[in-house]
């Protein structure tokens, strides 16, 4: 088991979703809301373009926790909470950062956030992993 202590940084996860990601994610998730897959529709309702699915962004937070501290094993992730606080856009890099909040035995709790530029799309995320 790796040794982690409060304050340790979670390795950054950097992902740039391509322009077709929202279409693939819609197919996988069943969420075909046009704000995600139709840029013209999204603009007609006041959005800058089509936006990423919130659960896609949450998945990146989960991936960062499992890869960074769980040895890449998604089964290490036992609990995840997030607050959706901004809209993510395709073709712009998302950076997930975080730090260890607490270590108790083989359980590690980490605080995380996901941002695109200055836009923090997920804040106050917390993951609990069993190592």
PDB file of C-alpha atoms in Angstrom:
ATOM      1  CA  UNK A   1       0.000   0.000   0.000  1.00  0.00           C
ATOM      2  CA  UNK A   2       1.278   3.458  -0.864  1.00  0.00           C
ATOM      3  CA  UNK A   3       1.875   5.963   1.902  1.00  0.00           C
ATOM      4  CA  UNK A   4      -0.212   9.114   1.633  1.00  0.00           C
ATOM      5  CA  UNK A   5      -0.589  11.922   4.130  1.00  0.00           C
ATOM      6  CA  UNK A   6      -2.863  14.916   4.461  1.00  0.00           C
ATOM      7  CA  UNK A   7      -1.813  17.677   2.089  1.00  0.00           C
ATOM      8  CA  UNK A   8      -0.258  15.390  -0.542  1.00  0.00           C
ATOM      9  CA  UNK A   9      -1.193  16.452  -4.057  1.00  0.00           C
ATOM     10  CA  UNK A  10      -3.242  14.193  -6.295  1.00  0.00           C
ATOM     11  CA  UNK A  11      -1.463  13.882  -9.663  1.00  0.00           C
ATOM     12  CA  UNK A  12      -3.138  16.211 -12.162  1.00  0.00           C
ATOM     13  CA  UNK A  13      -5.349  14.741 -14.834  1.00  0.00           C
ATOM     14  CA  UNK A  14      -5.423  16.750 -18.070  1.00  0.00           C
ATOM     15  CA  UNK A  15      -7.955  15.896 -20.768  1.00  0.00           C
ATOM     16  CA  UNK A  16      -9.028  17.788 -23.874  1.00  0.00           C
ATOM     17  CA  UNK A  17     -12.389  16.431 -25.042  1.00  0.00           C
ATOM     18  CA  UNK A  18     -12.607  16.403 -28.824  1.00  0.00           C
ATOM     19  CA  UNK A  19     -15.504  18.029 -30.670  1.00  0.00           C
ATOM     20  CA  UNK A  20     -17.327  14.712 -31.083  1.00  0.00           C
ATOM     21  CA  UNK A  21     -17.076  13.636 -27.441  1.00  0.00           C
ATOM     22  CA  UNK A  22     -20.572  14.893 -26.581  1.00  0.00           C
ATOM     23  CA  UNK A  23     -22.096  12.779 -29.356  1.00  0.00           C
ATOM     24  CA  UNK A  24     -20.277   9.644 -28.194  1.00  0.00           C
ATOM     25  CA  UNK A  25     -21.175  10.350 -24.578  1.00  0.00           C
ATOM     26  CA  UNK A  26     -24.832  10.906 -25.520  1.00  0.00           C
ATOM     27  CA  UNK A  27     -24.872   7.484 -27.155  1.00  0.00           C
ATOM     28  CA  UNK A  28     -23.247   5.821 -24.177  1.00  0.00           C
ATOM     29  CA  UNK A  29     -25.373   7.572 -21.544  1.00  0.00           C
ATOM     30  CA  UNK A  30     -28.667   7.902 -23.370  1.00  0.00           C
ATOM     31  CA  UNK A  31     -28.701  11.659 -22.663  1.00  0.00           C
ATOM     32  CA  UNK A  32     -29.445  13.244 -26.032  1.00  0.00           C
ATOM     33  CA  UNK A  33     -30.392  16.662 -24.670  1.00  0.00           C
ATOM     34  CA  UNK A  34     -29.689  19.013 -27.612  1.00  0.00           C
ATOM     35  CA  UNK A  35     -27.654  21.398 -25.440  1.00  0.00           C
ATOM     36  CA  UNK A  36     -25.001  18.678 -25.506  1.00  0.00           C
ATOM     37  CA  UNK A  37     -25.080  17.593 -29.152  1.00  0.00           C
ATOM     38  CA  UNK A  38     -26.361  20.533 -31.209  1.00  0.00           C
ATOM     39  CA  UNK A  39     -24.238  23.696 -31.119  1.00  0.00           C
ATOM     40  CA  UNK A  40     -26.856  25.747 -32.973  1.00  0.00           C
ATOM     41  CA  UNK A  41     -29.585  24.737 -30.530  1.00  0.00           C
ATOM     42  CA  UNK A  42     -27.312  25.421 -27.547  1.00  0.00           C
ATOM     43  CA  UNK A  43     -26.560  28.909 -28.872  1.00  0.00           C
ATOM     44  CA  UNK A  44     -30.282  29.543 -29.448  1.00  0.00           C
ATOM     45  CA  UNK A  45     -30.911  29.050 -25.715  1.00  0.00           C
ATOM     46  CA  UNK A  46     -28.068  31.350 -24.666  1.00  0.00           C
ATOM     47  CA  UNK A  47     -25.159  28.957 -24.278  1.00  0.00           C
ATOM     48  CA  UNK A  48     -21.781  29.659 -25.903  1.00  0.00           C
ATOM     49  CA  UNK A  49     -21.904  26.337 -27.763  1.00  0.00           C
ATOM     50  CA  UNK A  50     -22.876  22.771 -27.022  1.00  0.00           C
ATOM     51  CA  UNK A  51     -21.712  21.839 -23.544  1.00  0.00           C
ATOM     52  CA  UNK A  52     -20.244  18.711 -21.991  1.00  0.00           C
ATOM     53  CA  UNK A  53     -22.442  16.387 -19.984  1.00  0.00           C
ATOM     54  CA  UNK A  54     -21.960  17.048 -16.279  1.00  0.00           C
ATOM     55  CA  UNK A  55     -21.568  13.347 -15.599  1.00  0.00           C
ATOM     56  CA  UNK A  56     -18.691  13.208 -18.089  1.00  0.00           C
ATOM     57  CA  UNK A  57     -16.897  15.852 -16.033  1.00  0.00           C
ATOM     58  CA  UNK A  58     -17.695  13.946 -12.851  1.00  0.00           C
ATOM     59  CA  UNK A  59     -16.211  10.844 -14.462  1.00  0.00           C
ATOM     60  CA  UNK A  60     -12.953  12.709 -14.997  1.00  0.00           C
ATOM     61  CA  UNK A  61     -12.847  13.554 -11.289  1.00  0.00           C
ATOM     62  CA  UNK A  62     -13.397   9.886 -10.443  1.00  0.00           C
ATOM     63  CA  UNK A  63     -10.679   8.875 -12.910  1.00  0.00           C
ATOM     64  CA  UNK A  64      -8.205  11.361 -11.417  1.00  0.00           C
ATOM     65  CA  UNK A  65      -8.785   9.950  -7.938  1.00  0.00           C
ATOM     66  CA  UNK A  66      -8.528   6.308  -8.984  1.00  0.00           C
ATOM     67  CA  UNK A  67      -5.492   6.836 -11.220  1.00  0.00           C
ATOM     68  CA  UNK A  68      -3.720   9.195  -8.866  1.00  0.00           C
ATOM     69  CA  UNK A  69      -4.147   7.334  -5.605  1.00  0.00           C
ATOM     70  CA  UNK A  70      -5.873   4.046  -6.340  1.00  0.00           C
ATOM     71  CA  UNK A  71      -3.178   2.625  -8.585  1.00  0.00           C
ATOM     72  CA  UNK A  72      -5.470   2.946 -11.590  1.00  0.00           C
ATOM     73  CA  UNK A  73      -8.013   0.508 -10.154  1.00  0.00           C
ATOM     74  CA  UNK A  74     -11.515   2.017 -10.428  1.00  0.00           C
ATOM     75  CA  UNK A  75     -12.679  -0.409  -7.714  1.00  0.00           C
ATOM     76  CA  UNK A  76     -10.603   1.571  -5.205  1.00  0.00           C
ATOM     77  CA  UNK A  77     -13.126   4.433  -5.447  1.00  0.00           C
ATOM     78  CA  UNK A  78     -15.730   3.844  -2.742  1.00  0.00           C
ATOM     79  CA  UNK A  79     -17.516   7.194  -2.586  1.00  0.00           C
ATOM     80  CA  UNK A  80     -17.642  10.333  -4.721  1.00  0.00           C
ATOM     81  CA  UNK A  81     -19.508  13.579  -4.196  1.00  0.00           C
ATOM     82  CA  UNK A  82     -19.304  16.621  -6.464  1.00  0.00           C
ATOM     83  CA  UNK A  83     -20.884  20.016  -6.975  1.00  0.00           C
ATOM     84  CA  UNK A  84     -21.502  21.008 -10.581  1.00  0.00           C
ATOM     85  CA  UNK A  85     -20.623  24.698 -10.769  1.00  0.00           C
ATOM     86  CA  UNK A  86     -19.857  25.530 -14.389  1.00  0.00           C
ATOM     87  CA  UNK A  87     -20.318  24.413 -17.954  1.00  0.00           C
ATOM     88  CA  UNK A  88     -17.578  22.478 -19.686  1.00  0.00           C
ATOM     89  CA  UNK A  89     -16.972  22.912 -23.402  1.00  0.00           C
ATOM     90  CA  UNK A  90     -15.550  20.502 -25.974  1.00  0.00           C
ATOM     91  CA  UNK A  91     -12.081  21.184 -27.391  1.00  0.00           C
ATOM     92  CA  UNK A  92     -10.848  22.939 -24.258  1.00  0.00           C
ATOM     93  CA  UNK A  93      -8.523  21.289 -21.774  1.00  0.00           C
ATOM     94  CA  UNK A  94      -9.959  20.177 -18.445  1.00  0.00           C
ATOM     95  CA  UNK A  95      -7.549  19.941 -15.513  1.00  0.00           C
ATOM     96  CA  UNK A  96      -8.481  17.940 -12.429  1.00  0.00           C
ATOM     97  CA  UNK A  97      -6.457  18.751  -9.320  1.00  0.00           C
ATOM     98  CA  UNK A  98      -6.731  17.796  -5.696  1.00  0.00           C
ATOM     99  CA  UNK A  99      -5.093  16.960  -2.428  1.00  0.00           C
ATOM    100  CA  UNK A 100      -5.335  14.354   0.285  1.00  0.00           C
ATOM    101  CA  UNK A 101      -7.646  15.505   3.048  1.00  0.00           C
ATOM    102  CA  UNK A 102      -7.425  12.580   5.427  1.00  0.00           C
ATOM    103  CA  UNK A 103      -5.891   9.126   5.785  1.00  0.00           C
ATOM    104  CA  UNK A 104      -7.440   6.573   8.090  1.00  0.00           C
ATOM    105  CA  UNK A 105      -6.065   3.045   7.856  1.00  0.00           C
ATOM    106  CA  UNK A 106      -6.498   1.907   4.259  1.00  0.00           C
ATOM    107  CA  UNK A 107      -9.010   4.715   3.482  1.00  0.00           C
ATOM    108  CA  UNK A 108      -7.909   7.947   1.858  1.00  0.00           C
ATOM    109  CA  UNK A 109     -10.207  10.949   1.432  1.00  0.00           C
ATOM    110  CA  UNK A 110      -9.267  13.532  -1.199  1.00  0.00           C
ATOM    111  CA  UNK A 111     -10.630  16.948  -2.154  1.00  0.00           C
ATOM    112  CA  UNK A 112     -10.772  17.602  -5.907  1.00  0.00           C
ATOM    113  CA  UNK A 113     -11.902  20.097  -8.508  1.00  0.00           C
ATOM    114  CA  UNK A 114     -12.096  20.236 -12.289  1.00  0.00           C
ATOM    115  CA  UNK A 115     -11.453  23.428 -14.230  1.00  0.00           C
ATOM    116  CA  UNK A 116     -11.341  24.656 -17.804  1.00  0.00           C
ATOM    117  CA  UNK A 117      -9.186  27.747 -17.817  1.00  0.00           C
ATOM    118  CA  UNK A 118     -10.585  29.991 -15.089  1.00  0.00           C
ATOM    119  CA  UNK A 119     -13.937  28.188 -15.103  1.00  0.00           C
ATOM    120  CA  UNK A 120     -14.168  25.748 -12.198  1.00  0.00           C
ATOM    121  CA  UNK A 121     -16.746  23.323 -13.600  1.00  0.00           C
ATOM    122  CA  UNK A 122     -16.684  20.955 -10.604  1.00  0.00           C
ATOM    123  CA  UNK A 123     -15.935  22.207  -7.124  1.00  0.00           C
ATOM    124  CA  UNK A 124     -16.013  20.769  -3.635  1.00  0.00           C
ATOM    125  CA  UNK A 125     -15.610  17.238  -4.930  1.00  0.00           C
ATOM    126  CA  UNK A 126     -14.593  14.620  -2.431  1.00  0.00           C
ATOM    127  CA  UNK A 127     -13.545  11.053  -3.129  1.00  0.00           C
ATOM    128  CA  UNK A 128     -12.991   8.226  -0.697  1.00  0.00           C
ATOM    129  CA  UNK A 129     -10.696   5.438  -1.796  1.00  0.00           C
ATOM    130  CA  UNK A 130      -9.801   2.116  -0.237  1.00  0.00           C
ATOM    131  CA  UNK A 131      -6.234   1.155  -0.958  1.00  0.00           C
TER     132      UNK A 131
END
